[in-house]
Amino acid sequence: MILDNATKSPIFSHIATMIRGLDTIKAYKMEKQFWLRFTKLQDENSSALFLYGMVLEWTSVIPGMAALSLAYAILIGDMMQSAVRYIVESEARFTSVKRIMNYIGVSQLSGFIGQDLESEAPGIIEHRRPPTGWPEEGSIAFHEVNVRYREGLPLVLKNISFEVKPQEKIGIVGRTGSGKSFLALVLFRIMELDGGSITIDGIDISTIGLEDLRSKLSIIPQDPVLFAGTVKYNLDPFNMYRDKDLWSALRNVM
């Protein structure tokens, strides 16, 4: 049931995306690609639902056999069948509990929303604001950086030190789970350091507010996502730039 719930959400999201962008899909003749994506998501959900049904059928046989062995002397069969059903349903309900626990574990969420969570730094620290125009060059330096998921767990990044010079492009190569994505997480201070420091143009990013830091950085995710709304909202969700600037940015990437 957990797999069924997990694979059902992408189907609904994909359908909603197709409905919202139906005209664009037809204009670019992308119907086949979206249909193939839908059938793939549907197959994944159907596989999970089929396995859930098979497990449910298999477990429901056990109470019946127990009741038969007792020659229906007592109603233990019905009781066991109900117990199995309640266990399976409880496991399905715990999908929501699992998601809530995941959100509870997220400590770095504030910044632009105007409210600072108790567990993280404020968005702006008035007496530690970076200079106007920072960063001017864009050099980044990691100094003996240590990071762990949470206190008590082993280090994910251990004594990492390197420097990225201004306008320099680098590539980070490593196996899955080696900690590559953590370099971006600590750069945005989504995760705080367990030791060491990170400087941008000579300023330790742990000493400034999260809004001052994150407003100067940008990231291109591996899987691009457009939020619901207009192109303008996706480019400028905080309404900080003029339409002229947005059009200029679009022309530069076309």
mmCIF file of C-alpha atoms in Angstrom:
data_model
loop_
_atom_site.group_PDB
_atom_site.id
_atom_site.type_symbol
_atom_site.label_atom_id
_atom_site.label_comp_id
_atom_site.label_asym_id
_atom_site.label_seq_id
_atom_site.Cartn_x
_atom_site.Cartn_y
_atom_site.Cartn_z
ATOM 1 C CA MET A 1 0.000 0.000 0.000
ATOM 2 C CA ILE A 2 2.927 2.322 0.679
ATOM 3 C CA LEU A 3 4.248 1.692 -2.848
ATOM 4 C CA ASP A 4 0.757 2.237 -4.235
ATOM 5 C CA ASN A 5 0.489 5.623 -2.523
ATOM 6 C CA ALA A 6 4.017 6.608 -3.519
ATOM 7 C CA THR A 7 3.492 5.743 -7.213
ATOM 8 C CA LYS A 8 -0.005 7.213 -7.419
ATOM 9 C CA SER A 9 1.008 10.819 -6.693
ATOM 10 C CA PRO A 10 3.236 11.139 -9.826
ATOM 11 C CA ILE A 11 0.265 10.021 -11.970
ATOM 12 C CA PHE A 12 -1.992 12.748 -10.598
ATOM 13 C CA SER A 13 0.785 15.309 -10.967
ATOM 14 C CA HIS A 14 1.450 14.230 -14.570
ATOM 15 C CA ILE A 15 -2.260 14.414 -15.461
ATOM 16 C CA ALA A 16 -2.539 17.879 -13.917
ATOM 17 C CA THR A 17 0.533 19.003 -15.848
ATOM 18 C CA MET A 18 -0.920 17.720 -19.130
ATOM 19 C CA ILE A 19 -4.237 19.472 -18.500
ATOM 20 C CA ARG A 20 -2.579 22.782 -17.662
ATOM 21 C CA GLY A 21 -0.215 22.617 -20.618
ATOM 22 C CA LEU A 22 -2.528 20.935 -23.146
ATOM 23 C CA ASP A 23 -2.259 23.743 -25.682
ATOM 24 C CA THR A 24 1.530 23.828 -25.438
ATOM 25 C CA ILE A 25 1.781 20.045 -25.750
ATOM 26 C CA LYS A 26 -0.334 20.072 -28.911
ATOM 27 C CA ALA A 27 1.545 23.041 -30.336
ATOM 28 C CA TYR A 28 4.891 21.228 -30.041
ATOM 29 C CA LYS A 29 3.402 17.827 -30.981
ATOM 30 C CA MET A 30 4.550 16.237 -27.739
ATOM 31 C CA GLU A 31 1.442 14.078 -27.240
ATOM 32 C CA LYS A 32 3.320 10.811 -27.760
ATOM 33 C CA GLN A 33 6.044 11.649 -25.226
ATOM 34 C CA PHE A 34 3.501 12.604 -22.560
ATOM 35 C CA TRP A 35 1.425 9.495 -23.315
ATOM 36 C CA LEU A 36 4.471 7.233 -22.964
ATOM 37 C CA ARG A 37 5.328 8.923 -19.669
ATOM 38 C CA PHE A 38 1.750 8.392 -18.454
ATOM 39 C CA THR A 39 1.737 4.693 -19.395
ATOM 40 C CA LYS A 40 5.058 4.186 -17.609
ATOM 41 C CA LEU A 41 3.739 5.797 -14.423
ATOM 42 C CA GLN A 42 0.531 3.788 -14.715
ATOM 43 C CA ASP A 43 2.468 0.526 -15.103
ATOM 44 C CA GLU A 44 4.519 1.287 -11.992
ATOM 45 C CA ASN A 45 1.385 1.981 -9.967
ATOM 46 C CA SER A 46 -0.413 -1.091 -11.314
ATOM 47 C CA SER A 47 2.554 -3.299 -10.390
ATOM 48 C CA ALA A 48 2.537 -2.001 -6.822
ATOM 49 C CA LEU A 49 -1.238 -2.392 -6.537
ATOM 50 C CA PHE A 50 -1.060 -5.941 -7.924
ATOM 51 C CA LEU A 51 1.564 -6.947 -5.355
ATOM 52 C CA TYR A 52 -0.518 -5.395 -2.585
ATOM 53 C CA GLY A 53 -3.553 -7.392 -3.711
ATOM 54 C CA MET A 54 -1.584 -10.629 -3.828
ATOM 55 C CA VAL A 55 -0.206 -10.091 -0.325
ATOM 56 C CA LEU A 56 -3.660 -9.250 0.975
ATOM 57 C CA GLU A 57 -5.131 -12.395 -0.594
ATOM 58 C CA TRP A 58 -2.332 -14.553 0.777
ATOM 59 C CA THR A 59 -2.652 -13.251 4.318
ATOM 60 C CA SER A 60 -6.439 -13.503 4.292
ATOM 61 C CA VAL A 61 -6.194 -17.274 3.744
ATOM 62 C CA ILE A 62 -4.357 -17.876 7.046
ATOM 63 C CA PRO A 63 -7.299 -17.026 9.372
ATOM 64 C CA GLY A 64 -9.602 -19.257 7.342
ATOM 65 C CA MET A 65 -7.274 -22.244 7.662
ATOM 66 C CA ALA A 66 -6.918 -21.646 11.394
ATOM 67 C CA ALA A 67 -10.676 -21.509 11.803
ATOM 68 C CA LEU A 68 -11.089 -24.707 9.778
ATOM 69 C CA SER A 69 -8.546 -26.546 11.960
ATOM 70 C CA LEU A 70 -10.607 -25.690 15.019
ATOM 71 C CA ALA A 71 -13.757 -26.962 13.255
ATOM 72 C CA TYR A 72 -15.428 -23.617 13.689
ATOM 73 C CA ALA A 73 -15.569 -24.210 17.444
ATOM 74 C CA ILE A 74 -14.927 -20.581 18.021
ATOM 75 C CA LEU A 75 -14.911 -17.505 15.869
ATOM 76 C CA ILE A 76 -11.146 -17.259 15.847
ATOM 77 C CA GLY A 77 -11.118 -17.275 12.062
ATOM 78 C CA ASP A 78 -13.132 -14.076 11.768
ATOM 79 C CA MET A 79 -11.118 -12.441 14.498
ATOM 80 C CA MET A 80 -7.786 -13.266 12.868
ATOM 81 C CA GLN A 81 -9.014 -12.141 9.474
ATOM 82 C CA SER A 82 -10.088 -8.815 10.927
ATOM 83 C CA ALA A 83 -6.746 -8.487 12.703
ATOM 84 C CA VAL A 84 -4.828 -9.056 9.470
ATOM 85 C CA ARG A 85 -6.990 -6.531 7.668
ATOM 86 C CA TYR A 86 -6.450 -3.946 10.397
ATOM 87 C CA ILE A 87 -2.696 -4.527 10.317
ATOM 88 C CA VAL A 88 -2.549 -4.002 6.546
ATOM 89 C CA GLU A 89 -4.743 -0.907 6.761
ATOM 90 C CA SER A 90 -2.645 0.481 9.623
ATOM 91 C CA GLU A 91 0.509 0.024 7.567
ATOM 92 C CA ALA A 92 -1.121 1.916 4.710
ATOM 93 C CA ARG A 93 -2.110 4.742 7.065
ATOM 94 C CA PHE A 94 1.464 5.000 8.306
ATOM 95 C CA THR A 95 2.468 6.366 4.897
ATOM 96 C CA SER A 96 1.248 9.758 6.091
ATOM 97 C CA VAL A 97 3.050 9.336 9.411
ATOM 98 C CA LYS A 98 6.273 8.580 7.559
ATOM 99 C CA ARG A 99 5.943 11.760 5.517
ATOM 100 C CA ILE A 100 5.270 13.817 8.651
ATOM 101 C CA MET A 101 8.374 12.374 10.318
ATOM 102 C CA ASN A 102 10.420 13.295 7.233
ATOM 103 C CA TYR A 103 9.222 16.902 7.477
ATOM 104 C CA ILE A 104 9.940 16.975 11.206
ATOM 105 C CA GLY A 105 13.547 16.091 10.388
ATOM 106 C CA VAL A 106 13.887 19.131 8.096
ATOM 107 C CA SER A 107 15.418 21.968 10.076
ATOM 108 C CA GLN A 108 16.502 24.479 7.416
ATOM 109 C CA LEU A 109 13.432 26.026 5.809
ATOM 110 C CA SER A 110 13.241 29.755 6.527
ATOM 111 C CA GLY A 111 14.782 32.666 4.684
ATOM 112 C CA PHE A 112 12.593 34.377 2.146
ATOM 113 C CA ILE A 113 9.279 33.467 3.803
ATOM 114 C CA GLY A 114 9.860 36.064 6.507
ATOM 115 C CA GLN A 115 9.729 33.665 9.451
ATOM 116 C CA ASP A 116 12.796 32.097 11.029
ATOM 117 C CA LEU A 117 12.527 28.623 12.511
ATOM 118 C CA GLU A 118 13.957 28.213 15.972
ATOM 119 C CA SER A 119 16.528 25.686 14.773
ATOM 120 C CA GLU A 120 18.168 27.797 12.084
ATOM 121 C CA ALA A 121 19.865 31.130 11.548
ATOM 122 C CA PRO A 122 17.800 34.264 10.864
ATOM 123 C CA GLY A 123 17.261 35.476 7.332
ATOM 124 C CA ILE A 124 19.142 38.734 7.908
ATOM 125 C CA ILE A 125 21.745 39.616 10.550
ATOM 126 C CA GLU A 126 21.965 43.411 10.458
ATOM 127 C CA HIS A 127 25.459 43.765 11.936
ATOM 128 C CA ARG A 128 26.839 41.003 9.682
ATOM 129 C CA ARG A 129 25.412 41.885 6.290
ATOM 130 C CA PRO A 130 27.803 41.336 3.365
ATOM 131 C CA PRO A 131 28.996 44.351 1.341
ATOM 132 C CA THR A 132 26.829 45.692 -1.461
ATOM 133 C CA GLY A 133 27.579 43.790 -4.661
ATOM 134 C CA TRP A 134 28.876 40.708 -2.837
ATOM 135 C CA PRO A 135 30.055 38.376 -4.226
ATOM 136 C CA GLU A 136 32.053 40.382 -6.744
ATOM 137 C CA GLU A 137 34.435 37.652 -7.945
ATOM 138 C CA GLY A 138 32.695 34.429 -6.934
ATOM 139 C CA SER A 139 35.587 32.473 -5.442
ATOM 140 C CA ILE A 140 34.537 29.607 -3.145
ATOM 141 C CA ALA A 141 36.759 27.885 -0.597
ATOM 142 C CA PHE A 142 36.005 24.839 1.565
ATOM 143 C CA HIS A 143 38.234 24.566 4.657
ATOM 144 C CA GLU A 144 38.280 21.203 6.502
ATOM 145 C CA VAL A 145 34.503 20.819 6.044
ATOM 146 C CA ASN A 146 32.748 18.093 8.051
ATOM 147 C CA VAL A 147 29.044 17.260 7.640
ATOM 148 C CA ARG A 148 26.758 14.616 9.123
ATOM 149 C CA TYR A 149 23.033 13.900 8.739
ATOM 150 C CA ARG A 150 22.418 14.612 12.396
ATOM 151 C CA GLU A 151 24.195 14.389 15.718
ATOM 152 C CA GLY A 152 25.359 10.890 16.578
ATOM 153 C CA LEU A 153 25.632 9.653 12.981
ATOM 154 C CA PRO A 154 28.935 9.205 11.097
ATOM 155 C CA LEU A 155 30.311 12.000 8.938
ATOM 156 C CA VAL A 156 29.101 12.169 5.337
ATOM 157 C CA LEU A 157 31.780 14.688 4.353
ATOM 158 C CA LYS A 158 35.057 14.515 6.269
ATOM 159 C CA ASN A 159 37.821 17.123 6.147
ATOM 160 C CA ILE A 160 36.896 18.356 2.655
ATOM 161 C CA SER A 161 39.109 21.211 1.447
ATOM 162 C CA PHE A 162 39.263 22.746 -2.024
ATOM 163 C CA GLU A 163 39.019 26.118 -3.754
ATOM 164 C CA VAL A 164 37.032 27.245 -6.785
ATOM 165 C CA LYS A 165 38.570 30.276 -8.442
ATOM 166 C CA PRO A 166 36.475 33.087 -9.991
ATOM 167 C CA GLN A 167 34.783 32.045 -13.274
ATOM 168 C CA GLU A 168 36.204 28.547 -12.904
ATOM 169 C CA LYS A 169 34.022 25.577 -13.825
ATOM 170 C CA ILE A 170 34.513 22.303 -11.977
ATOM 171 C CA GLY A 171 32.965 18.852 -12.092
ATOM 172 C CA ILE A 172 32.529 16.591 -9.077
ATOM 173 C CA VAL A 173 32.646 12.861 -9.804
ATOM 174 C CA GLY A 174 31.794 10.065 -7.407
ATOM 175 C CA ARG A 175 29.673 6.998 -6.876
ATOM 176 C CA THR A 176 26.076 7.188 -5.711
ATOM 177 C CA GLY A 177 25.892 8.075 -2.034
ATOM 178 C CA SER A 178 29.424 9.447 -1.848
ATOM 179 C CA GLY A 179 28.189 12.867 -0.709
ATOM 180 C CA LYS A 180 28.328 14.955 -3.897
ATOM 181 C CA SER A 181 24.931 16.570 -3.329
ATOM 182 C CA PHE A 182 25.939 17.552 0.204
ATOM 183 C CA LEU A 183 28.373 20.075 -1.252
ATOM 184 C CA ALA A 184 25.395 22.014 -2.618
ATOM 185 C CA LEU A 185 23.350 21.533 0.554
ATOM 186 C CA VAL A 186 26.031 23.027 2.794
ATOM 187 C CA LEU A 187 26.715 25.830 0.309
ATOM 188 C CA PHE A 188 23.080 26.950 0.667
ATOM 189 C CA ARG A 189 23.198 26.106 4.399
ATOM 190 C CA ILE A 190 20.302 23.720 4.035
ATOM 191 C CA MET A 191 22.543 21.610 6.253
ATOM 192 C CA GLU A 192 24.889 23.229 8.758
ATOM 193 C CA LEU A 193 28.527 22.209 9.094
ATOM 194 C CA ASP A 194 29.756 19.934 11.843
ATOM 195 C CA GLY A 195 33.200 21.463 11.521
ATOM 196 C CA GLY A 196 35.314 23.625 9.232
ATOM 197 C CA SER A 197 34.155 26.629 7.218
ATOM 198 C CA ILE A 198 33.073 27.766 3.751
ATOM 199 C CA THR A 199 33.980 31.195 2.399
ATOM 200 C CA ILE A 200 32.718 33.062 -0.653
ATOM 201 C CA ASP A 201 34.963 35.964 -1.651
ATOM 202 C CA GLY A 202 36.592 35.690 1.762
ATOM 203 C CA ILE A 203 33.353 35.899 3.798
ATOM 204 C CA ASP A 204 32.446 32.956 6.023
ATOM 205 C CA ILE A 205 28.892 32.066 4.976
ATOM 206 C CA SER A 206 28.048 30.836 8.487
ATOM 207 C CA THR A 207 28.332 34.402 9.803
ATOM 208 C CA ILE A 208 25.681 35.996 7.558
ATOM 209 C CA GLY A 209 21.912 35.611 7.349
ATOM 210 C CA LEU A 210 20.335 32.913 5.221
ATOM 211 C CA GLU A 211 18.460 35.382 3.025
ATOM 212 C CA ASP A 212 21.636 37.362 2.305
ATOM 213 C CA LEU A 213 23.368 34.098 1.369
ATOM 214 C CA ARG A 214 20.691 32.300 -0.632
ATOM 215 C CA SER A 215 19.616 35.399 -2.565
ATOM 216 C CA LYS A 216 23.127 35.506 -4.072
ATOM 217 C CA LEU A 217 23.236 31.856 -5.141
ATOM 218 C CA SER A 218 21.337 29.873 -7.741
ATOM 219 C CA ILE A 219 21.132 26.220 -8.698
ATOM 220 C CA ILE A 220 20.010 24.242 -11.752
ATOM 221 C CA PRO A 221 18.428 21.006 -10.459
ATOM 222 C CA GLN A 222 19.007 17.653 -12.098
ATOM 223 C CA ASP A 223 15.267 17.293 -12.745
ATOM 224 C CA PRO A 224 13.884 20.718 -13.807
ATOM 225 C CA VAL A 225 10.535 21.594 -12.267
ATOM 226 C CA LEU A 226 8.092 24.399 -13.124
ATOM 227 C CA PHE A 227 5.799 25.433 -10.295
ATOM 228 C CA ALA A 228 2.114 26.083 -10.940
ATOM 229 C CA GLY A 229 1.656 29.606 -12.257
ATOM 230 C CA THR A 230 3.013 31.846 -14.986
ATOM 231 C CA VAL A 231 6.510 31.896 -16.461
ATOM 232 C CA LYS A 232 6.999 35.251 -14.760
ATOM 233 C CA TYR A 233 6.172 33.756 -11.371
ATOM 234 C CA ASN A 234 8.659 30.930 -11.921
ATOM 235 C CA LEU A 235 11.391 33.404 -12.881
ATOM 236 C CA ASP A 236 10.633 35.981 -10.196
ATOM 237 C CA PRO A 237 8.467 34.515 -7.391
ATOM 238 C CA PHE A 238 9.296 37.411 -5.043
ATOM 239 C CA ASN A 239 8.497 40.134 -7.620
ATOM 240 C CA MET A 240 11.942 41.711 -7.329
ATOM 241 C CA TYR A 241 12.680 42.474 -11.003
ATOM 242 C CA ARG A 242 11.142 44.479 -13.822
ATOM 243 C CA ASP A 243 9.485 42.816 -16.805
ATOM 244 C CA LYS A 244 12.284 44.215 -18.959
ATOM 245 C CA ASP A 245 14.870 42.279 -16.951
ATOM 246 C CA LEU A 246 12.863 39.060 -17.183
ATOM 247 C CA TRP A 247 12.508 39.346 -20.963
ATOM 248 C CA SER A 248 16.253 39.956 -21.222
ATOM 249 C CA ALA A 249 16.975 36.821 -19.185
ATOM 250 C CA LEU A 250 14.680 34.738 -21.399
ATOM 251 C CA ARG A 251 16.331 36.006 -24.587
ATOM 252 C CA ASN A 252 19.773 35.145 -23.215
ATOM 253 C CA VAL A 253 18.880 31.476 -22.774
ATOM 254 C CA MET A 254 16.899 30.974 -25.994
#
